[in-house]
PDB file of C-alpha atoms and ligand atoms in Angstrom:
ATOM      1  CA  MET N   1     -59.045  96.360 223.930  1.00  0.00           C
ATOM      2  CA  LEU N   2     -57.505  99.429 225.263  1.00  0.00           C
ATOM      3  CA  VAL N   3     -59.121 101.440 227.999  1.00  0.00           C
ATOM      4  CA  SER N   4     -58.986 104.802 229.273  1.00  0.00           C
ATOM      5  CA  ALA N   5     -57.029 105.217 232.472  1.00  0.00           C
ATOM      6  CA  LYS N   6     -59.986 107.019 234.150  1.00  0.00           C
ATOM      7  CA  GLU N   7     -61.623 103.922 235.895  1.00  0.00           C
ATOM      8  CA  MET N   8     -58.403 102.278 236.957  1.00  0.00           C
ATOM      9  CA  LEU N   9     -57.158 105.507 238.689  1.00  0.00           C
ATOM     10  CA  ASN N  10     -60.288 106.305 240.346  1.00  0.00           C
ATOM     11  CA  LYS N  11     -60.464 102.774 241.880  1.00  0.00           C
ATOM     12  CA  ALA N  12     -56.591 103.124 242.798  1.00  0.00           C
ATOM     13  CA  LYS N  13     -57.223 106.429 244.501  1.00  0.00           C
ATOM     14  CA  ALA N  14     -60.310 105.003 246.401  1.00  0.00           C
ATOM     15  CA  GLY N  15     -58.268 101.813 247.282  1.00  0.00           C
ATOM     16  CA  HIS N  16     -55.101 103.483 248.355  1.00  0.00           C
ATOM     17  CA  TYR N  17     -52.771 101.993 245.889  1.00  0.00           C
ATOM     18  CA  ALA N  18     -51.012 103.099 242.565  1.00  0.00           C
ATOM     19  CA  VAL N  19     -51.253 101.923 239.176  1.00  0.00           C
ATOM     20  CA  GLY N  20     -47.765 101.930 237.416  1.00  0.00           C
ATOM     21  CA  GLN N  21     -47.121 103.742 234.015  1.00  0.00           C
ATOM     22  CA  PHE N  22     -44.090 101.799 232.321  1.00  0.00           C
ATOM     23  CA  ASN N  23     -42.719 103.447 229.344  1.00  0.00           C
ATOM     24  CA  ILE N  24     -42.139 101.335 226.182  1.00  0.00           C
ATOM     25  CA  ASN N  25     -39.322 101.489 223.719  1.00  0.00           C
ATOM     26  CA  ASN N  26     -39.914  98.363 221.306  1.00  0.00           C
ATOM     27  CA  LEU N  27     -41.675  95.082 220.997  1.00  0.00           C
ATOM     28  CA  GLU N  28     -39.908  93.323 223.778  1.00  0.00           C
ATOM     29  CA  TRP N  29     -40.557  96.103 226.323  1.00  0.00           C
ATOM     30  CA  THR N  30     -44.232  96.013 225.422  1.00  0.00           C
ATOM     31  CA  LYS N  31     -44.378  92.273 225.679  1.00  0.00           C
ATOM     32  CA  ALA N  32     -42.693  92.025 228.925  1.00  0.00           C
ATOM     33  CA  ILE N  33     -44.922  94.746 230.666  1.00  0.00           C
ATOM     34  CA  LEU N  34     -48.248  93.302 229.259  1.00  0.00           C
ATOM     35  CA  LEU N  35     -47.276  89.736 230.283  1.00  0.00           C
ATOM     36  CA  THR N  36     -46.305  90.913 233.806  1.00  0.00           C
ATOM     37  CA  ALA N  37     -49.421  92.778 234.398  1.00  0.00           C
ATOM     38  CA  GLN N  38     -51.395  89.766 233.224  1.00  0.00           C
ATOM     39  CA  GLU N  39     -49.476  87.512 235.505  1.00  0.00           C
ATOM     40  CA  CYS N  40     -49.956  89.972 238.505  1.00  0.00           C
ATOM     41  CA  ASN N  41     -53.567  90.460 237.476  1.00  0.00           C
ATOM     42  CA  SER N  42     -52.881  94.212 237.748  1.00  0.00           C
ATOM     43  CA  PRO N  43     -54.054  97.251 235.460  1.00  0.00           C
ATOM     44  CA  VAL N  44     -51.182  98.846 233.556  1.00  0.00           C
ATOM     45  CA  ILE N  45     -50.541 101.954 231.685  1.00  0.00           C
ATOM     46  CA  LEU N  46     -48.111 101.705 228.796  1.00  0.00           C
ATOM     47  CA  GLY N  47     -46.381 105.312 228.419  1.00  0.00           C
ATOM     48  CA  VAL N  48     -44.893 106.533 225.068  1.00  0.00           C
ATOM     49  CA  SER N  49     -42.867 109.714 224.995  1.00  0.00           C
ATOM     50  CA  GLU N  50     -42.764 111.745 221.811  1.00  0.00           C
ATOM     51  CA  GLY N  51     -39.362 110.422 221.349  1.00  0.00           C
ATOM     52  CA  ALA N  52     -40.075 106.837 221.752  1.00  0.00           C
ATOM     53  CA  GLY N  53     -43.022 107.382 219.398  1.00  0.00           C
ATOM     54  CA  LYS N  54     -40.811 108.519 216.586  1.00  0.00           C
ATOM     55  CA  TYR N  55     -38.321 105.752 217.394  1.00  0.00           C
ATOM     56  CA  MET N  56     -41.107 103.103 216.939  1.00  0.00           C
ATOM     57  CA  CYS N  57     -41.995 104.508 213.599  1.00  0.00           C
ATOM     58  CA  GLY N  58     -45.000 106.728 214.898  1.00  0.00           C
ATOM     59  CA  TYR N  59     -48.154 106.345 216.913  1.00  0.00           C
ATOM     60  CA  LYS N  60     -49.908 104.204 214.537  1.00  0.00           C
ATOM     61  CA  THR N  61     -47.222 101.550 214.446  1.00  0.00           C
ATOM     62  CA  ILE N  62     -47.562 101.606 218.183  1.00  0.00           C
ATOM     63  CA  VAL N  63     -51.397 101.227 218.428  1.00  0.00           C
ATOM     64  CA  GLY N  64     -51.170  98.471 215.887  1.00  0.00           C
ATOM     65  CA  MET N  65     -48.532  96.705 217.981  1.00  0.00           C
ATOM     66  CA  VAL N  66     -50.247  97.053 221.338  1.00  0.00           C
ATOM     67  CA  ASN N  67     -53.781  96.174 220.022  1.00  0.00           C
ATOM     68  CA  GLY N  68     -52.278  93.106 218.328  1.00  0.00           C
ATOM     69  CA  MET N  69     -50.658  91.981 221.378  1.00  0.00           C
ATOM     70  CA  ILE N  70     -53.391  92.333 223.675  1.00  0.00           C
ATOM     71  CA  GLU N  71     -55.422  90.070 221.490  1.00  0.00           C
ATOM     72  CA  GLU N  72     -52.687  87.548 220.594  1.00  0.00           C
ATOM     73  CA  LEU N  73     -51.357  87.317 224.257  1.00  0.00           C
ATOM     74  CA  GLY N  74     -54.688  87.064 225.669  1.00  0.00           C
ATOM     75  CA  ILE N  75     -54.331  90.068 227.683  1.00  0.00           C
ATOM     76  CA  THR N  76     -57.515  90.606 229.839  1.00  0.00           C
ATOM     77  CA  VAL N  77     -56.515  93.105 232.608  1.00  0.00           C
ATOM     78  CA  PRO N  78     -57.102  96.845 231.886  1.00  0.00           C
ATOM     79  CA  VAL N  79     -54.466  98.379 229.507  1.00  0.00           C
ATOM     80  CA  ALA N  80     -54.318 102.122 228.808  1.00  0.00           C
ATOM     81  CA  LEU N  81     -52.002 103.439 225.939  1.00  0.00           C
ATOM     82  CA  HIS N  82     -50.756 106.821 227.183  1.00  0.00           C
ATOM     83  CA  LEU N  83     -48.817 109.618 225.603  1.00  0.00           C
ATOM     84  CA  ASP N  84     -46.207 110.773 228.135  1.00  0.00           C
ATOM     85  CA  HIS N  85     -45.263 114.564 228.237  1.00  0.00           C
ATOM     86  CA  GLY N  86     -47.186 115.348 225.105  1.00  0.00           C
ATOM     87  CA  SER N  87     -47.112 118.483 223.347  1.00  0.00           C
ATOM     88  CA  TYR N  88     -50.636 119.869 222.147  1.00  0.00           C
ATOM     89  CA  GLU N  89     -49.796 118.635 218.675  1.00  0.00           C
ATOM     90  CA  GLY N  90     -48.370 115.335 219.946  1.00  0.00           C
ATOM     91  CA  ALA N  91     -51.705 114.681 221.924  1.00  0.00           C
ATOM     92  CA  MET N  92     -53.943 115.502 218.700  1.00  0.00           C
ATOM     93  CA  LYS N  93     -51.774 112.982 216.798  1.00  0.00           C
ATOM     94  CA  CYS N  94     -52.071 110.243 219.529  1.00  0.00           C
ATOM     95  CA  ILE N  95     -55.882 110.896 219.844  1.00  0.00           C
ATOM     96  CA  LYS N  96     -56.290 110.457 215.936  1.00  0.00           C
ATOM     97  CA  ALA N  97     -54.122 107.286 216.086  1.00  0.00           C
ATOM     98  CA  GLY N  98     -55.997 105.382 218.479  1.00  0.00           C
ATOM     99  CA  PHE N  99     -54.386 106.108 221.925  1.00  0.00           C
ATOM    100  CA  SER N 100     -56.761 105.513 224.876  1.00  0.00           C
ATOM    101  CA  SER N 101     -55.146 108.352 227.084  1.00  0.00           C
ATOM    102  CA  VAL N 102     -52.729 111.320 226.549  1.00  0.00           C
ATOM    103  CA  MET N 103     -50.868 113.567 228.688  1.00  0.00           C
ATOM    104  CA  PHE N 104     -50.773 117.331 227.862  1.00  0.00           C
ATOM    105  CA  ASP N 105     -47.646 118.729 229.545  1.00  0.00           C
ATOM    106  CA  GLY N 106     -48.341 122.508 229.734  1.00  0.00           C
ATOM    107  CA  SER N 107     -46.185 123.119 232.746  1.00  0.00           C
ATOM    108  CA  HIS N 108     -43.554 125.147 230.854  1.00  0.00           C
ATOM    109  CA  TYR N 109     -46.350 127.639 229.611  1.00  0.00           C
ATOM    110  CA  PRO N 110     -47.506 130.322 231.865  1.00  0.00           C
ATOM    111  CA  ILE N 111     -50.602 128.981 233.760  1.00  0.00           C
ATOM    112  CA  GLU N 112     -53.208 130.874 231.710  1.00  0.00           C
ATOM    113  CA  GLU N 113     -51.803 129.245 228.595  1.00  0.00           C
ATOM    114  CA  ASN N 114     -51.716 125.818 230.336  1.00  0.00           C
ATOM    115  CA  ILE N 115     -55.312 126.273 231.268  1.00  0.00           C
ATOM    116  CA  ALA N 116     -56.457 127.321 227.799  1.00  0.00           C
ATOM    117  CA  LYS N 117     -54.654 124.424 225.941  1.00  0.00           C
ATOM    118  CA  THR N 118     -55.742 121.900 228.688  1.00  0.00           C
ATOM    119  CA  THR N 119     -59.413 123.053 228.532  1.00  0.00           C
ATOM    120  CA  GLU N 120     -59.521 122.421 224.963  1.00  0.00           C
ATOM    121  CA  LEU N 121     -58.244 118.931 225.371  1.00  0.00           C
ATOM    122  CA  VAL N 122     -60.486 118.173 228.224  1.00  0.00           C
ATOM    123  CA  LYS N 123     -63.319 118.764 225.952  1.00  0.00           C
ATOM    124  CA  LEU N 124     -62.012 116.616 223.063  1.00  0.00           C
ATOM    125  CA  THR N 125     -60.821 113.827 225.361  1.00  0.00           C
ATOM    126  CA  ASN N 126     -64.131 113.803 227.226  1.00  0.00           C
ATOM    127  CA  GLU N 127     -66.282 113.519 223.938  1.00  0.00           C
ATOM    128  CA  LEU N 128     -64.169 110.498 222.820  1.00  0.00           C
ATOM    129  CA  GLY N 129     -64.007 108.784 226.307  1.00  0.00           C
ATOM    130  CA  LEU N 130     -60.330 109.217 226.637  1.00  0.00           C
ATOM    131  CA  SER N 131     -58.401 110.181 229.779  1.00  0.00           C
ATOM    132  CA  LEU N 132     -56.280 113.204 230.011  1.00  0.00           C
ATOM    133  CA  GLU N 133     -53.217 113.978 232.366  1.00  0.00           C
ATOM    134  CA  ALA N 134     -52.209 117.436 232.935  1.00  0.00           C
ATOM    135  CA  GLU N 135     -49.079 118.918 234.575  1.00  0.00           C
ATOM    136  CA  VAL N 136     -48.329 121.754 236.966  1.00  0.00           C
ATOM    137  CA  GLY N 137     -44.766 122.428 238.025  1.00  0.00           C
ATOM    138  CA  ALA N 138     -42.200 121.040 235.806  1.00  0.00           C
ATOM    139  CA  ILE N 139     -40.644 117.610 236.767  1.00  0.00           C
ATOM    140  CA  GLY N 140     -37.029 117.801 236.919  1.00  0.00           C
ATOM    141  CA  GLY N 141     -34.361 116.115 235.034  1.00  0.00           C
ATOM    142  CA  GLU N 142     -34.043 115.597 231.171  1.00  0.00           C
ATOM    143  CA  GLU N 143     -36.523 113.737 229.187  1.00  0.00           C
ATOM    144  CA  ASP N 144     -36.354 113.908 225.285  1.00  0.00           C
ATOM    145  CA  GLY N 145     -34.393 117.048 225.633  1.00  0.00           C
ATOM    146  CA  VAL N 146     -36.983 118.923 227.711  1.00  0.00           C
ATOM    147  CA  VAL N 147     -35.205 119.806 231.027  1.00  0.00           C
ATOM    148  CA  GLY N 148     -36.875 120.868 233.964  1.00  0.00           C
ATOM    149  CA  THR N 149     -35.403 121.640 237.404  1.00  0.00           C
ATOM    150  CA  GLY N 150     -37.611 119.790 239.702  1.00  0.00           C
ATOM    151  CA  GLU N 151     -39.982 122.587 240.879  1.00  0.00           C
ATOM    152  CA  CYS N 152     -42.819 122.154 243.609  1.00  0.00           C
ATOM    153  CA  ALA N 153     -46.182 123.005 242.069  1.00  0.00           C
ATOM    154  CA  ASP N 154     -48.200 125.768 243.401  1.00  0.00           C
ATOM    155  CA  PRO N 155     -51.300 123.990 245.059  1.00  0.00           C
ATOM    156  CA  ASN N 156     -53.803 126.856 243.964  1.00  0.00           C
ATOM    157  CA  GLU N 157     -52.572 126.388 240.324  1.00  0.00           C
ATOM    158  CA  CYS N 158     -53.009 122.718 240.571  1.00  0.00           C
ATOM    159  CA  LYS N 159     -56.664 123.200 241.882  1.00  0.00           C
ATOM    160  CA  MET N 160     -57.166 125.546 238.694  1.00  0.00           C
ATOM    161  CA  ILE N 161     -56.190 122.613 236.316  1.00  0.00           C
ATOM    162  CA  ALA N 162     -57.830 120.065 238.317  1.00  0.00           C
ATOM    163  CA  ASP N 163     -61.301 121.914 238.198  1.00  0.00           C
ATOM    164  CA  LEU N 164     -61.149 121.826 234.381  1.00  0.00           C
ATOM    165  CA  GLY N 165     -62.025 118.136 234.676  1.00  0.00           C
ATOM    166  CA  VAL N 166     -58.834 116.389 233.732  1.00  0.00           C
ATOM    167  CA  THR N 167     -58.658 112.782 234.733  1.00  0.00           C
ATOM    168  CA  MET N 168     -55.256 112.871 236.485  1.00  0.00           C
ATOM    169  CA  LEU N 169     -52.858 115.643 237.537  1.00  0.00           C
ATOM    170  CA  ALA N 170     -49.079 115.466 237.636  1.00  0.00           C
ATOM    171  CA  ALA N 171     -47.777 117.963 240.160  1.00  0.00           C
ATOM    172  CA  GLY N 172     -43.917 118.606 240.640  1.00  0.00           C
ATOM    173  CA  ILE N 173     -42.993 117.793 244.178  1.00  0.00           C
ATOM    174  CA  GLY N 174     -39.352 117.755 243.790  1.00  0.00           C
ATOM    175  CA  ASN N 175     -39.277 114.734 241.731  1.00  0.00           C
ATOM    176  CA  ILE N 176     -36.902 114.249 238.895  1.00  0.00           C
ATOM    177  CA  HIS N 177     -36.770 112.067 235.739  1.00  0.00           C
ATOM    178  CA  GLY N 178     -33.829 109.579 235.648  1.00  0.00           C
ATOM    179  CA  LYS N 179     -31.310 108.737 238.595  1.00  0.00           C
ATOM    180  CA  TYR N 180     -31.567 110.940 241.392  1.00  0.00           C
ATOM    181  CA  PRO N 181     -28.455 112.712 242.376  1.00  0.00           C
ATOM    182  CA  ALA N 182     -26.641 111.802 245.721  1.00  0.00           C
ATOM    183  CA  ASN N 183     -27.729 115.248 247.137  1.00  0.00           C
ATOM    184  CA  TRP N 184     -31.348 114.915 246.343  1.00  0.00           C
ATOM    185  CA  ALA N 185     -33.526 116.545 248.946  1.00  0.00           C
ATOM    186  CA  GLY N 186     -36.406 113.973 248.518  1.00  0.00           C
ATOM    187  CA  LEU N 187     -40.030 114.418 247.560  1.00  0.00           C
ATOM    188  CA  SER N 188     -41.705 117.468 249.224  1.00  0.00           C
ATOM    189  CA  PHE N 189     -44.618 115.709 251.251  1.00  0.00           C
ATOM    190  CA  GLU N 190     -45.565 119.195 252.288  1.00  0.00           C
ATOM    191  CA  THR N 191     -46.264 120.135 248.734  1.00  0.00           C
ATOM    192  CA  LEU N 192     -47.964 116.812 248.121  1.00  0.00           C
ATOM    193  CA  ALA N 193     -50.203 117.173 251.162  1.00  0.00           C
ATOM    194  CA  ALA N 194     -51.335 120.701 250.088  1.00  0.00           C
ATOM    195  CA  VAL N 195     -51.957 119.748 246.505  1.00  0.00           C
ATOM    196  CA  SER N 196     -53.757 116.646 247.744  1.00  0.00           C
ATOM    197  CA  GLU N 197     -56.065 118.807 250.097  1.00  0.00           C
ATOM    198  CA  LYS N 198     -56.714 121.280 247.354  1.00  0.00           C
ATOM    199  CA  THR N 199     -57.551 118.652 244.597  1.00  0.00           C
ATOM    200  CA  GLY N 200     -59.763 116.348 246.613  1.00  0.00           C
ATOM    201  CA  ASP N 201     -60.574 113.203 244.679  1.00  0.00           C
ATOM    202  CA  MET N 202     -58.236 113.928 241.756  1.00  0.00           C
ATOM    203  CA  PRO N 203     -55.729 111.021 241.200  1.00  0.00           C
ATOM    204  CA  LEU N 204     -52.273 112.498 241.425  1.00  0.00           C
ATOM    205  CA  VAL N 205     -49.368 111.417 239.250  1.00  0.00           C
ATOM    206  CA  LEU N 206     -45.698 110.805 240.417  1.00  0.00           C
ATOM    207  CA  HIS N 207     -43.403 111.059 237.563  1.00  0.00           C
ATOM    208  CA  GLY N 208     -39.651 110.007 238.037  1.00  0.00           C
ATOM    209  CA  GLY N 209     -40.558 106.886 239.776  1.00  0.00           C
ATOM    210  CA  THR N 210     -36.972 105.493 239.097  1.00  0.00           C
ATOM    211  CA  GLY N 211     -34.887 105.302 242.426  1.00  0.00           C
ATOM    212  CA  ILE N 212     -37.583 106.657 244.675  1.00  0.00           C
ATOM    213  CA  PRO N 213     -37.068 104.765 248.025  1.00  0.00           C
ATOM    214  CA  ALA N 214     -40.038 102.512 248.938  1.00  0.00           C
ATOM    215  CA  ASP N 215     -40.900 104.219 252.064  1.00  0.00           C
ATOM    216  CA  MET N 216     -41.343 107.537 250.069  1.00  0.00           C
ATOM    217  CA  ILE N 217     -43.407 105.747 247.267  1.00  0.00           C
ATOM    218  CA  LYS N 218     -45.602 104.264 250.215  1.00  0.00           C
ATOM    219  CA  LYS N 219     -45.934 107.733 251.875  1.00  0.00           C
ATOM    220  CA  ALA N 220     -46.802 109.440 248.496  1.00  0.00           C
ATOM    221  CA  ILE N 221     -49.542 106.913 247.899  1.00  0.00           C
ATOM    222  CA  SER N 222     -50.979 107.462 251.310  1.00  0.00           C
ATOM    223  CA  LEU N 223     -51.062 111.138 250.420  1.00  0.00           C
ATOM    224  CA  GLY N 224     -53.090 110.736 247.283  1.00  0.00           C
ATOM    225  CA  VAL N 225     -50.742 109.637 244.405  1.00  0.00           C
ATOM    226  CA  SER N 226     -52.621 106.922 242.207  1.00  0.00           C
ATOM    227  CA  LYS N 227     -50.243 106.790 239.273  1.00  0.00           C
ATOM    228  CA  ILE N 228     -46.418 106.371 239.409  1.00  0.00           C
ATOM    229  CA  ASN N 229     -44.409 106.489 236.207  1.00  0.00           C
ATOM    230  CA  VAL N 230     -41.304 104.324 235.753  1.00  0.00           C
ATOM    231  CA  ASN N 231     -38.954 104.464 232.756  1.00  0.00           C
ATOM    232  CA  THR N 232     -35.170 104.598 233.507  1.00  0.00           C
ATOM    233  CA  GLU N 233     -35.334 101.658 235.809  1.00  0.00           C
ATOM    234  CA  CYS N 234     -36.550  99.224 233.169  1.00  0.00           C
ATOM    235  CA  GLN N 235     -33.868 100.505 230.962  1.00  0.00           C
ATOM    236  CA  LEU N 236     -31.145  99.963 233.653  1.00  0.00           C
ATOM    237  CA  ALA N 237     -32.455  96.530 234.214  1.00  0.00           C
ATOM    238  CA  PHE N 238     -32.373  95.679 230.515  1.00  0.00           C
ATOM    239  CA  GLN N 239     -28.871  97.265 230.171  1.00  0.00           C
ATOM    240  CA  GLU N 240     -27.305  95.332 233.104  1.00  0.00           C
ATOM    241  CA  ALA N 241     -28.774  92.043 231.996  1.00  0.00           C
ATOM    242  CA  THR N 242     -27.577  92.406 228.435  1.00  0.00           C
ATOM    243  CA  ARG N 243     -24.182  93.356 229.516  1.00  0.00           C
ATOM    244  CA  LYS N 244     -23.842  90.294 231.659  1.00  0.00           C
ATOM    245  CA  TYR N 245     -24.955  88.149 228.754  1.00  0.00           C
ATOM    246  CA  ILE N 246     -22.296  89.662 226.363  1.00  0.00           C
ATOM    247  CA  GLU N 247     -19.757  89.792 228.927  1.00  0.00           C
ATOM    248  CA  ALA N 248     -20.170  86.044 229.802  1.00  0.00           C
ATOM    249  CA  GLY N 249     -19.542  85.538 226.018  1.00  0.00           C
ATOM    250  CA  LYS N 250     -22.921  83.677 225.698  1.00  0.00           C
ATOM    251  CA  ASP N 251     -23.667  85.565 222.267  1.00  0.00           C
ATOM    252  CA  LEU N 252     -20.397  83.695 221.054  1.00  0.00           C
ATOM    253  CA  GLU N 253     -21.748  80.169 222.109  1.00  0.00           C
ATOM    254  CA  GLY N 254     -24.004  78.180 219.612  1.00  0.00           C
ATOM    255  CA  LYS N 255     -26.908  80.260 218.352  1.00  0.00           C
ATOM    256  CA  GLY N 256     -26.236  82.962 221.104  1.00  0.00           C
ATOM    257  CA  PHE N 257     -26.192  85.566 218.402  1.00  0.00           C
ATOM    258  CA  ASP N 258     -29.985  84.955 217.582  1.00  0.00           C
ATOM    259  CA  PRO N 259     -31.722  88.132 218.845  1.00  0.00           C
ATOM    260  CA  ARG N 260     -34.392  86.103 220.382  1.00  0.00           C
ATOM    261  CA  LYS N 261     -31.611  84.656 222.791  1.00  0.00           C
ATOM    262  CA  LEU N 262     -29.655  87.886 222.810  1.00  0.00           C
ATOM    263  CA  LEU N 263     -32.537  89.907 224.023  1.00  0.00           C
ATOM    264  CA  ALA N 264     -34.043  87.323 226.534  1.00  0.00           C
ATOM    265  CA  PRO N 265     -32.181  88.253 229.668  1.00  0.00           C
ATOM    266  CA  GLY N 266     -32.980  92.030 229.216  1.00  0.00           C
ATOM    267  CA  PHE N 267     -36.649  90.907 228.675  1.00  0.00           C
ATOM    268  CA  GLU N 268     -36.724  88.829 231.775  1.00  0.00           C
ATOM    269  CA  ALA N 269     -35.037  91.812 233.713  1.00  0.00           C
ATOM    270  CA  ILE N 270     -37.839  94.134 232.628  1.00  0.00           C
ATOM    271  CA  LYS N 271     -40.369  91.630 233.794  1.00  0.00           C
ATOM    272  CA  ALA N 272     -38.889  91.408 237.120  1.00  0.00           C
ATOM    273  CA  THR N 273     -38.664  95.250 237.645  1.00  0.00           C
ATOM    274  CA  VAL N 274     -42.346  95.551 236.598  1.00  0.00           C
ATOM    275  CA  LYS N 275     -43.406  92.921 239.012  1.00  0.00           C
ATOM    276  CA  GLU N 276     -41.277  94.491 241.853  1.00  0.00           C
ATOM    277  CA  LYS N 277     -42.939  97.908 241.144  1.00  0.00           C
ATOM    278  CA  MET N 278     -46.565  96.568 240.882  1.00  0.00           C
ATOM    279  CA  GLU N 279     -45.962  94.814 244.385  1.00  0.00           C
ATOM    280  CA  LEU N 280     -44.724  97.963 245.699  1.00  0.00           C
ATOM    281  CA  PHE N 281     -47.470 100.073 244.305  1.00  0.00           C
ATOM    282  CA  GLY N 282     -50.243  97.743 245.598  1.00  0.00           C
ATOM    283  CA  SER N 283     -51.872  97.160 242.239  1.00  0.00           C
ATOM    284  CA  VAL N 284     -51.347  93.322 242.306  1.00  0.00           C
ATOM    285  CA  GLY N 285     -54.686  91.524 242.191  1.00  0.00           C
ATOM    286  CA  MET N 286     -56.552  94.760 241.322  1.00  0.00           C
ATOM    287  CA  ALA N 287     -57.413  94.184 237.708  1.00  0.00           C
TER     288      ALA N 287
HETATM  289  P1  LIG Y 301     -38.051 107.782 235.423  1.00  0.00           P
HETATM  290  O1  LIG Y 301     -37.420 107.687 234.020  1.00  0.00           O
HETATM  291  O2  LIG Y 301     -37.145 108.503 236.272  1.00  0.00           O
HETATM  292  O3  LIG Y 301     -38.318 106.464 235.881  1.00  0.00           O
HETATM  293  O4  LIG Y 301     -39.385 108.734 235.023  1.00  0.00           O
HETATM  294  C1  LIG Y 301     -40.379 108.130 234.240  1.00  0.00           C
HETATM  295  C2  LIG Y 301     -41.307 109.106 234.028  1.00  0.00           C
HETATM  296  O5  LIG Y 301     -41.660 110.123 234.710  1.00  0.00           O
HETATM  297  C3  LIG Y 301     -41.950 109.149 232.720  1.00  0.00           C
HETATM  298  O6  LIG Y 301     -42.767 110.317 232.607  1.00  0.00           O
END
């Protein structure tokens, strides 16, 4: 059964570790992440962007697939199914379809409008027992055509949004989606510390988990980050393993063309990446 992300994140915040959000793209992705979470006895959040939602035929299809897998793979660790960077309309659709968690990304709106829309969603998600992530200060890079510049959030605005009663808060601290450029200035721990001080017990979310060095991840967790989003890194691991398989000509040997064989190295590579992240984030054994 899907659960809200509230309890797992409050526990992570209190226990000084972070729960990984791993974005899904298809059946192989979802199965790899769920099996790894179970093997690591770790809570997990499956992230779905609106673009990935469309790709997978819509939110109802995803809910059906994830619920079916949880039952038929015997997954007993806490799993939240979460809309990533949702619009207001997207959040409403996911709530209807049976997601257990949604993000409303109002960071591109003026703060008053972000507050107004987030307030409505706090009320609705509370009534339904779902978790809600809000965002202040756009995350840099490009995701599904939404481009941000990697701002640092205003800690006072973070407090205003946190006080609305959201479950978790994403604050821009110089993080970027996708690969980090060679001249990246690194995370702004000054901003993170200020946001943390203003928002108290609120679990903070670090987007753009791909390529952030391990020491920065650990420092971010020590400053109150309890949820870390990883997407591109699983894609790169899948791509590299699949490329190796084809370049080695394995698809031409025997039944190597069978998708169950062709996609297996990429599947294993996602599993290895997720395991590595769960170990780094400290969520292993915390289910
Ligand atoms: P990366 O693709 O950089 O790992 O970012 C993922 C993310 O933050 C999803 O919201």
